[in-house]
Short mmCIF file of C-alpha atoms in Angstrom, two decimals:
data_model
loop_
_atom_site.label_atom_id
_atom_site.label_comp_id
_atom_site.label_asym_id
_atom_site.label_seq_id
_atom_site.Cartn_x
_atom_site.Cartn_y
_atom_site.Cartn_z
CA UNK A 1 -69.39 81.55 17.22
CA UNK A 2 -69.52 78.34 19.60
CA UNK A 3 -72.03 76.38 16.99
CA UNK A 4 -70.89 75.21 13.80
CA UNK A 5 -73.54 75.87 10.60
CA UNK A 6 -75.51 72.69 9.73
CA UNK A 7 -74.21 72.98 6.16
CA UNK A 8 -70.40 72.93 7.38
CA UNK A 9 -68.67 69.64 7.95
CA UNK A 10 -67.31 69.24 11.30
CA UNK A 11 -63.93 68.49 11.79
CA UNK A 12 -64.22 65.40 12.59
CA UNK A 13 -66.55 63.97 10.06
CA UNK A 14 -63.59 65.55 7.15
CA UNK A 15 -61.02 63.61 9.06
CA UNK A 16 -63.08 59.73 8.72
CA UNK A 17 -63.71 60.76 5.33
CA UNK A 18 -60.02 61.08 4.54
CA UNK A 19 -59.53 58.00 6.72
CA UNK A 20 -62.20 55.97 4.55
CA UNK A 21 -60.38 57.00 1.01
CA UNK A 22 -56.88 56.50 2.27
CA UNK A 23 -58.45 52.53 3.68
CA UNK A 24 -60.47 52.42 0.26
CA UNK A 25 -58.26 52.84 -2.85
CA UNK A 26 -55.32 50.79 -1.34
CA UNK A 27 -57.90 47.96 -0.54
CA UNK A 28 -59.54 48.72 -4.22
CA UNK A 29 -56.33 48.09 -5.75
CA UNK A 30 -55.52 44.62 -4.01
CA UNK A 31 -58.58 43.17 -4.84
CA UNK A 32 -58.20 44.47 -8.19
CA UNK A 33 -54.93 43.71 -8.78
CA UNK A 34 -56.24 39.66 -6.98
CA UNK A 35 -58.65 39.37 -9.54
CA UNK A 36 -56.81 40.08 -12.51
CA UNK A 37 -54.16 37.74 -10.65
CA UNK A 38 -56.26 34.80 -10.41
CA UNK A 39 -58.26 34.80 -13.53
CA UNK A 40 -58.06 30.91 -14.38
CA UNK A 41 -60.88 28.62 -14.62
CA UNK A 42 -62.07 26.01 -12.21
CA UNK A 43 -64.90 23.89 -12.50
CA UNK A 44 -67.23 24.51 -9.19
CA UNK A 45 -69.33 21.14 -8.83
CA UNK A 46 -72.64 21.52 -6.70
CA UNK A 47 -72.49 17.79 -5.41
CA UNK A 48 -75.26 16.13 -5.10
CA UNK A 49 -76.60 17.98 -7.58
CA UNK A 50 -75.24 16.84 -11.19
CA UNK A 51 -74.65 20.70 -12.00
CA UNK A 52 -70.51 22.00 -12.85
CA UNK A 53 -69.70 25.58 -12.93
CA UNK A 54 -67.04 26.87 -14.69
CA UNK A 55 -65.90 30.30 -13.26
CA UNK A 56 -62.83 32.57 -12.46
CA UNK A 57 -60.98 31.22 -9.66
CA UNK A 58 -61.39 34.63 -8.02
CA UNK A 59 -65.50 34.87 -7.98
CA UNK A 60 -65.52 31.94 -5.46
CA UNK A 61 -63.11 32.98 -3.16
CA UNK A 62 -64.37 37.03 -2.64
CA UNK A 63 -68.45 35.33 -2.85
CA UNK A 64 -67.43 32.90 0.16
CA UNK A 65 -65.73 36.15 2.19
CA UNK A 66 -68.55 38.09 1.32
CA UNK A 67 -70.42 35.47 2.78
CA UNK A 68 -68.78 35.43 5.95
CA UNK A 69 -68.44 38.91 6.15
CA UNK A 70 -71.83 38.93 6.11
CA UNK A 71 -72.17 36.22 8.23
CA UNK A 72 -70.09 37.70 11.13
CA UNK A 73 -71.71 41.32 10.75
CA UNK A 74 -75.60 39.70 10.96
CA UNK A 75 -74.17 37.54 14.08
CA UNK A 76 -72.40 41.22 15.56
CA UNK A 77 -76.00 42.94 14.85
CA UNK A 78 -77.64 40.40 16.56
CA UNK A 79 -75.73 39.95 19.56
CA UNK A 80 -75.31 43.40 20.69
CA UNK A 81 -79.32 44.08 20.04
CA UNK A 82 -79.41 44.44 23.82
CA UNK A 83 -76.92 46.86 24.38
CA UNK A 84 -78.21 49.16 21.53
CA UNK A 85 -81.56 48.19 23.63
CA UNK A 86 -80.22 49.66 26.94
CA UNK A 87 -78.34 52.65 24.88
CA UNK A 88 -81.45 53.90 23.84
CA UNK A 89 -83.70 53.45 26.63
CA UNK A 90 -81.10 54.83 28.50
CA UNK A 91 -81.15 57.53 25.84
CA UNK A 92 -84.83 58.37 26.63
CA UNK A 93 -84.41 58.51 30.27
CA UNK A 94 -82.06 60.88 29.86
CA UNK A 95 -84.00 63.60 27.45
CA UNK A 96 -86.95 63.22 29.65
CA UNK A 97 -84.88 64.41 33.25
CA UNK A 98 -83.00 66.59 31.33
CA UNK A 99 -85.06 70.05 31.08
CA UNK A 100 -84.98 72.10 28.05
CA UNK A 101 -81.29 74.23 28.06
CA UNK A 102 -83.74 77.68 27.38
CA UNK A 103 -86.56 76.70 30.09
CA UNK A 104 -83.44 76.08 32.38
CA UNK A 105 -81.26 79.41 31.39
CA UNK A 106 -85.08 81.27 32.14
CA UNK A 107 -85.72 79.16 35.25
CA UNK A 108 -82.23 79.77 36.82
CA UNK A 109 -82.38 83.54 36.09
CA UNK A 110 -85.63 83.42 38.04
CA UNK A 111 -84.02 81.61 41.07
CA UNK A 112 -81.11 84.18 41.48
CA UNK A 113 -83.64 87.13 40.87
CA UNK A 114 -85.37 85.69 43.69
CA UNK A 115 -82.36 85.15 46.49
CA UNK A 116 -81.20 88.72 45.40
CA UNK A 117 -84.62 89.91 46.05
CA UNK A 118 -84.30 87.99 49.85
#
């Protein structure tokens, strides 16, 4: 009763999902709804190259956020390498002084066995 089924969802993971869609479709609809808005051409020059695009004003503007977004999530990766470093080492410190939860329910069983045998 205390362990949840691998196939069941846990509470928690239902609740970000519903999270995630109710962040999604709003945000879906705005950039829909921006795109449709801002649909006019506009000539994107590559200077000192002798090349002119002509594009929807919106492609520009969500390629150069992409591009940050991008940006600023590489930069975020990069930067906390060290911590997800320590996490894990950390991580295996732990699992190796941390006995097995059956060898320890045997092991303990053994020890009271013994001081009631004293």
């Amino acid at each position: 009763m205390g362990q949840v089924p691998a196939f069941m969802p846990s509470a928690r993971g239902v609740e970000m999902r519903i999270v995630y869609w109710i962040l999604s479709i709003p945000l879906a609809i705005l950039i829909a709804i921006f795109a449709v808005s801002n649909r006019a051409s506009v000539t994107l020059s590559l200077w000192p190259l002798p090349y002119e695009i002509d594009l929807p004003l919106f492609l520009p503007i969500m390629v150069a956020l992409l591009i940050g977004l991008g940006i600023g999530l590489a930069y975020e990766w990069l930067v906390n390498g060290k911590h997800r470093r320590a996490a894990k080492r950390l991580d295996g410190e732990l699992r190796h002084l941390r006995p097995d939860d059956s060898k320890g329910a045997v092991g303990d069983q053994r020890a009271i066995g013994q001081d009631q045998a004293s």
